[in-house]
mmCIF file with all atom_site columns, C-alpha atoms in Angstrom:
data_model
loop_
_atom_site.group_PDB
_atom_site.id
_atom_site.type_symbol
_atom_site.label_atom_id
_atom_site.label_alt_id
_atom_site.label_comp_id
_atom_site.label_asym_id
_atom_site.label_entity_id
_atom_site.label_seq_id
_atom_site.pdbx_PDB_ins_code
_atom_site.Cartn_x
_atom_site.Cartn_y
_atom_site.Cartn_z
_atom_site.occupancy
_atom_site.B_iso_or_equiv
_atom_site.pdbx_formal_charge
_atom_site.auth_seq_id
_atom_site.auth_comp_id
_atom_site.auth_asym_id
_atom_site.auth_atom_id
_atom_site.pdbx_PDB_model_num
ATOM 1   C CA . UNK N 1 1   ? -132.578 68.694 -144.158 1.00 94.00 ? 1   UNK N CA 1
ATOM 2   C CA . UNK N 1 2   ? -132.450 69.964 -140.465 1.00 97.00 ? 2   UNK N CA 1
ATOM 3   C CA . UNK N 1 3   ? -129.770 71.992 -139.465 1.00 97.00 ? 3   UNK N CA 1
ATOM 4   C CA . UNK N 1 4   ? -128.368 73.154 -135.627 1.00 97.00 ? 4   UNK N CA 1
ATOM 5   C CA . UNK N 1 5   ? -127.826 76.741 -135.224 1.00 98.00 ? 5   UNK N CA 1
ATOM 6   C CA . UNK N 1 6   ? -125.560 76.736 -131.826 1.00 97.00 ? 6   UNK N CA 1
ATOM 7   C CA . UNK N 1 7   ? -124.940 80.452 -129.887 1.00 96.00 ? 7   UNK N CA 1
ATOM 8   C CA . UNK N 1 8   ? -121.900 80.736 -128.117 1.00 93.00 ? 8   UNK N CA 1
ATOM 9   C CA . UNK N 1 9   ? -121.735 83.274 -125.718 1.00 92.00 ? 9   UNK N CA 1
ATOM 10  C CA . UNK N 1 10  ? -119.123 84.442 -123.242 1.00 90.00 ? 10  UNK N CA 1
ATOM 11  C CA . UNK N 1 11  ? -118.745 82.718 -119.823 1.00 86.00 ? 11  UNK N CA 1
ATOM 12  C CA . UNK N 1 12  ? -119.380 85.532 -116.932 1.00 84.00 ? 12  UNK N CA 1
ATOM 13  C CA . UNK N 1 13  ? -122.381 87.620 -116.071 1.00 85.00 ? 13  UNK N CA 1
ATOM 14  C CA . UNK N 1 14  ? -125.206 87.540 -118.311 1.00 85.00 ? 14  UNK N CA 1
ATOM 15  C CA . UNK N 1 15  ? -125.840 91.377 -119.573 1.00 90.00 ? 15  UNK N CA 1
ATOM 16  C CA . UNK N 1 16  ? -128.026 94.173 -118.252 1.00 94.00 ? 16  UNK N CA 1
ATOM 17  C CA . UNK N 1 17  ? -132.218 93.843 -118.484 1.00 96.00 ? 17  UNK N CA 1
ATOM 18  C CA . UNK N 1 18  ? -132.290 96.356 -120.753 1.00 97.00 ? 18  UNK N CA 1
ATOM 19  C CA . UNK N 1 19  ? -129.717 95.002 -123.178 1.00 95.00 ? 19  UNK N CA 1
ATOM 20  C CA . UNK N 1 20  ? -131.241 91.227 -122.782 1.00 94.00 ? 20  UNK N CA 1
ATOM 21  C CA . UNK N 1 21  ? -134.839 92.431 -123.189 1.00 97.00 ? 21  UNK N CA 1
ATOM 22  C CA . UNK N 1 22  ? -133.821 93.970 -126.607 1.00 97.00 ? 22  UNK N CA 1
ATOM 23  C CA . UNK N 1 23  ? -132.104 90.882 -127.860 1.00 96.00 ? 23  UNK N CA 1
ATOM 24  C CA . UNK N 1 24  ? -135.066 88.823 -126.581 1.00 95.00 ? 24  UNK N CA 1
ATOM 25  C CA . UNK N 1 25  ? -137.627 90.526 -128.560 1.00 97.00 ? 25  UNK N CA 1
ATOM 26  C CA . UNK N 1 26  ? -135.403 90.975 -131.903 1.00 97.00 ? 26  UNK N CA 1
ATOM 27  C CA . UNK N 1 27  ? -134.847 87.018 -131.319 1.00 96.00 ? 27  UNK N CA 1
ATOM 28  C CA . UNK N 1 28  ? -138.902 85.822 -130.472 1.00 96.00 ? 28  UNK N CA 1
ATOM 29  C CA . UNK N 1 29  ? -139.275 88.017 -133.740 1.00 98.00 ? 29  UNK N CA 1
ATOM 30  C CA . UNK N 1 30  ? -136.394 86.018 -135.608 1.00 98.00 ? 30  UNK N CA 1
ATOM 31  C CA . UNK N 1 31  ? -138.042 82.819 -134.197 1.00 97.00 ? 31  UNK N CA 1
ATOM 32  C CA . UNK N 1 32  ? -141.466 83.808 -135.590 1.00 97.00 ? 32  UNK N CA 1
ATOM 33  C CA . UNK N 1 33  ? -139.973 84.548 -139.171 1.00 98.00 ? 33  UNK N CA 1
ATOM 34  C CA . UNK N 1 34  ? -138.843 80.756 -139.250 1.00 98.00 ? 34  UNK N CA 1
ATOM 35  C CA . UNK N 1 35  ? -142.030 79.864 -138.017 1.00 98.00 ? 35  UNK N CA 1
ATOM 36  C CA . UNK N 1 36  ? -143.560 81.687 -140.618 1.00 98.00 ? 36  UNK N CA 1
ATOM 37  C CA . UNK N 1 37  ? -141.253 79.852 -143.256 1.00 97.00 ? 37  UNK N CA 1
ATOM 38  C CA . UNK N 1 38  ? -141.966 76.488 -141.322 1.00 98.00 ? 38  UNK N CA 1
ATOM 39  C CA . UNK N 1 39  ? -138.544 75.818 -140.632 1.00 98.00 ? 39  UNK N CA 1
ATOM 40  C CA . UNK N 1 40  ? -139.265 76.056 -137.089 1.00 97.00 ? 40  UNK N CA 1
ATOM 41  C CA . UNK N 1 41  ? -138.367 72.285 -134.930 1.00 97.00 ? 41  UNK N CA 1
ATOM 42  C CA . UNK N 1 42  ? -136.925 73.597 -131.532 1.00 96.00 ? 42  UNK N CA 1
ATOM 43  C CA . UNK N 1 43  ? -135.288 76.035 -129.468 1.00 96.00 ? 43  UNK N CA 1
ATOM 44  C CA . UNK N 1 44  ? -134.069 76.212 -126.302 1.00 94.00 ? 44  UNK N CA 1
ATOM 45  C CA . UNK N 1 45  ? -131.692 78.217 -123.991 1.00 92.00 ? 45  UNK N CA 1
ATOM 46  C CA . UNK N 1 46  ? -129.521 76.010 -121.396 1.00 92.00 ? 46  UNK N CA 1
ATOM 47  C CA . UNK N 1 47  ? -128.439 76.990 -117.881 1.00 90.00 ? 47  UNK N CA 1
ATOM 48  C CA . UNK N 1 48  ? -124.843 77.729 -117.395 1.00 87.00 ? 48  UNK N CA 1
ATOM 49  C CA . UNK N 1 49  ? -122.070 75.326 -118.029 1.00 86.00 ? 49  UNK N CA 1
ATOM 50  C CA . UNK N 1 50  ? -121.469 75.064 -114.136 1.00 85.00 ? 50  UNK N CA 1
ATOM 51  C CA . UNK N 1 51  ? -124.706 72.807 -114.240 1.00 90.00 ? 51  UNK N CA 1
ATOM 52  C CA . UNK N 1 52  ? -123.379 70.416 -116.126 1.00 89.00 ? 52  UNK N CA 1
ATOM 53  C CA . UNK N 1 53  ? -122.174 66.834 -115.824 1.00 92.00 ? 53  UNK N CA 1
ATOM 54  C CA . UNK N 1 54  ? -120.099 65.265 -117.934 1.00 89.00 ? 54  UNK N CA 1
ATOM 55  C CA . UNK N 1 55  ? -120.282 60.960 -118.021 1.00 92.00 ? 55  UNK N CA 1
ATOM 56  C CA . UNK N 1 56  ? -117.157 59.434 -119.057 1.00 92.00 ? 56  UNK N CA 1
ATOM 57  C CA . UNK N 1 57  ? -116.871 55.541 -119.203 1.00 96.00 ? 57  UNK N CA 1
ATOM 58  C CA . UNK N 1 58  ? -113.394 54.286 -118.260 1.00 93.00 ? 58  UNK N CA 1
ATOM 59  C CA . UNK N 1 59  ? -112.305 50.969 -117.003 1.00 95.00 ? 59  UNK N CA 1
ATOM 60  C CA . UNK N 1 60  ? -115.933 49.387 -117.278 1.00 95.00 ? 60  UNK N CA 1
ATOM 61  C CA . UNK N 1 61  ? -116.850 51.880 -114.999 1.00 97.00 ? 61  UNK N CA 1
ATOM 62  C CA . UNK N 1 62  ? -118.436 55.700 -115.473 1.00 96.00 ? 62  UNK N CA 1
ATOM 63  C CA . UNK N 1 63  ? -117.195 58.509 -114.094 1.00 93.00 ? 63  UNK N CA 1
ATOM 64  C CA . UNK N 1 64  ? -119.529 61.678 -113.009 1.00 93.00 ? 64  UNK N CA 1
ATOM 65  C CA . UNK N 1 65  ? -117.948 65.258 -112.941 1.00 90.00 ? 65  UNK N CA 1
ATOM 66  C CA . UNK N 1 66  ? -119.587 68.570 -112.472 1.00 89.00 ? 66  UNK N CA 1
ATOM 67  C CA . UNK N 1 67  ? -119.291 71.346 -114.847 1.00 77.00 ? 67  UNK N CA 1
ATOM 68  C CA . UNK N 1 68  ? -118.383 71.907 -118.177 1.00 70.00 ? 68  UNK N CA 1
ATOM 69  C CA . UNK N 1 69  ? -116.295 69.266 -120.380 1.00 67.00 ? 69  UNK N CA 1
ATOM 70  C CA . UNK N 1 70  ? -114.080 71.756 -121.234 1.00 68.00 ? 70  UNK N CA 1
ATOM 71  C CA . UNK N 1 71  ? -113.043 75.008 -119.387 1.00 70.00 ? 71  UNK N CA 1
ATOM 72  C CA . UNK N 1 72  ? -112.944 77.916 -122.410 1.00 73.00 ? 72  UNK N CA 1
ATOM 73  C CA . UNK N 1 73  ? -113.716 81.800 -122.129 1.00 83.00 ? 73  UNK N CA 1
ATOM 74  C CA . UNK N 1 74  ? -117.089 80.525 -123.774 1.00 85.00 ? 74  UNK N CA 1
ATOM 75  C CA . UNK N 1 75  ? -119.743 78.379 -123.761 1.00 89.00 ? 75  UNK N CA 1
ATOM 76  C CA . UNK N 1 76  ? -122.958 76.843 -125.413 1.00 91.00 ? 76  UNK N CA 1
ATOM 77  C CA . UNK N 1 77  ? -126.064 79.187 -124.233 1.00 92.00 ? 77  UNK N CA 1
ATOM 78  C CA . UNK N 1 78  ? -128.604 77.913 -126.398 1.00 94.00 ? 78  UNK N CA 1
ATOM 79  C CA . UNK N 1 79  ? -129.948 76.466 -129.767 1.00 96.00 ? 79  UNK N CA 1
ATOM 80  C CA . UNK N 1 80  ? -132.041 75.929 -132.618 1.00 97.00 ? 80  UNK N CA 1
ATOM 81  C CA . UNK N 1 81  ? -132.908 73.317 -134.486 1.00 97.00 ? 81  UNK N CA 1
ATOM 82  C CA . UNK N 1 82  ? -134.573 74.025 -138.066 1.00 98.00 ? 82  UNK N CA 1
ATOM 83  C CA . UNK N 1 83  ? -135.222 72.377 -140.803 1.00 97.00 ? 83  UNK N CA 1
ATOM 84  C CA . UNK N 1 84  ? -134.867 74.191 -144.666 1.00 97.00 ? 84  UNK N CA 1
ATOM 85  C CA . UNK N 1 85  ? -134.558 73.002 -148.293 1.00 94.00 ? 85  UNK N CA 1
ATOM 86  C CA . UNK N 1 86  ? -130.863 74.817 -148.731 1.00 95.00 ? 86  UNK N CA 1
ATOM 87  C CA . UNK N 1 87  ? -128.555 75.465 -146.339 1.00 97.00 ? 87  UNK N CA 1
ATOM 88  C CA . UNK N 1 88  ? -128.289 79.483 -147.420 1.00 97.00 ? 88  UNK N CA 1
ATOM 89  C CA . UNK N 1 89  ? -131.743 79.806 -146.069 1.00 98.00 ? 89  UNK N CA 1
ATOM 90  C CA . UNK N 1 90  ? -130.291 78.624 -142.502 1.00 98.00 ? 90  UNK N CA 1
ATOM 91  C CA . UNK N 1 91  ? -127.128 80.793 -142.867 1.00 98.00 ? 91  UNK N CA 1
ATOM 92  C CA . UNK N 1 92  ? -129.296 83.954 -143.666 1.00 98.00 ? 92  UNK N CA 1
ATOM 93  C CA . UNK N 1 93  ? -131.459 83.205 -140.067 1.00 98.00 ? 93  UNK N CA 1
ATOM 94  C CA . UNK N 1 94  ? -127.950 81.927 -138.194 1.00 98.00 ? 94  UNK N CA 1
ATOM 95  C CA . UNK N 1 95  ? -126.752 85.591 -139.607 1.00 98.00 ? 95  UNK N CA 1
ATOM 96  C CA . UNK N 1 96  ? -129.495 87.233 -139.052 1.00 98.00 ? 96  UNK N CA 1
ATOM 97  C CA . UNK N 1 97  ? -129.333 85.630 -134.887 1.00 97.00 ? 97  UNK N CA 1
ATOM 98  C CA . UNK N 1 98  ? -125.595 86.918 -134.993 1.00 97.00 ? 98  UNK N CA 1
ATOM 99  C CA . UNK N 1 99  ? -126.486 90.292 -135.594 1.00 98.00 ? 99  UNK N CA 1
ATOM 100 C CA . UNK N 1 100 ? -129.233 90.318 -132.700 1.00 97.00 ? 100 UNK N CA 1
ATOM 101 C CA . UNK N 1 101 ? -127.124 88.621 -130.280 1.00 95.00 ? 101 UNK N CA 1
ATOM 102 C CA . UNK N 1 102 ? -123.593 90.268 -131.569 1.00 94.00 ? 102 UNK N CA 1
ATOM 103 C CA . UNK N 1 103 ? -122.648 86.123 -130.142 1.00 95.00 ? 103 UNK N CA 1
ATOM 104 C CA . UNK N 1 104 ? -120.681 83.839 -132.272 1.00 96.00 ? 104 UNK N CA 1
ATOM 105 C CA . UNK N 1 105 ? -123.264 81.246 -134.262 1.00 97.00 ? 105 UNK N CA 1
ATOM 106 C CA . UNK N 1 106 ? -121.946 77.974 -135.658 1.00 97.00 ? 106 UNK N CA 1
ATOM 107 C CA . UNK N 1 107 ? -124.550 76.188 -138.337 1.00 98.00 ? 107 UNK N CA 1
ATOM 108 C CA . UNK N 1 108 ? -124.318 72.508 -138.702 1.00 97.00 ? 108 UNK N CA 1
ATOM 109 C CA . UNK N 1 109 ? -126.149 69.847 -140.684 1.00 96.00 ? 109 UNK N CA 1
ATOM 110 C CA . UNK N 1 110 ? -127.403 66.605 -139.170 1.00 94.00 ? 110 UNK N CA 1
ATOM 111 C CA . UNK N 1 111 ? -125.943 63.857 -140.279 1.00 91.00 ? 111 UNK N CA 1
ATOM 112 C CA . UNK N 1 112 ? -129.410 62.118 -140.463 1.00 82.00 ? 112 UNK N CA 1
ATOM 113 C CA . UNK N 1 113 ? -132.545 63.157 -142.015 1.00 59.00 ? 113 UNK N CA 1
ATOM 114 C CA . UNK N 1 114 ? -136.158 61.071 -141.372 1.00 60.00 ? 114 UNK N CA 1
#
């Protein structure tokens, strides 16, 4: 089964060097652990939600607007995609990412599997 593991984190300025290089190391580390367990598919950080564009289609037609679909206090900053035999195994590495980051971390199954 693959599971996302989604971090939330606070719109505003991103936090000091020194606090972001700690959380960066704790979470390459975290990331090699799931390696290690071969749950590993793909991670990625994404750039802040005033890059975005949202597509809707209305009236046979689609409409283009800039930044995020919804305005909120916070935001998608990255993710993880793994894949695990239970889903407690995912919880103890979203929990584990939680701790590192001190961010919100939502765990959801895909609803597909190959």
């Amino acid at each position: 089964m693959k599971y996302l593991i989604s971090m939330y984190q606070p719109d505003g300025p991103i936090p000091d060097k020194e606090v972001l290089d700690v959380v960066m190391r704790d979470l390459n580390a975290l990331g090699e652990q799931i390696r290690e367990a071969g749950g590993w598919v793909f991670a990625g950080g994404l750039h802040p939600p005033s890059t975005a564009t949202v597509l809707r289609a209305r009236d046979g037609e689609v409409v283009m607007t800039d930044g995020p679909y919804v305005e909120g206090k916070e935001h998608l900053g990255g993710f993880t995609i793994v894949e695990a035999p239970e889903l407690d195994t995912v919880l103890a590495w979203a929990g584990r990412e939680a701790e590192i980051t001190g961010l919100p971390i939502e765990v959801r199954p895909f609803s597909f599997d190959e």
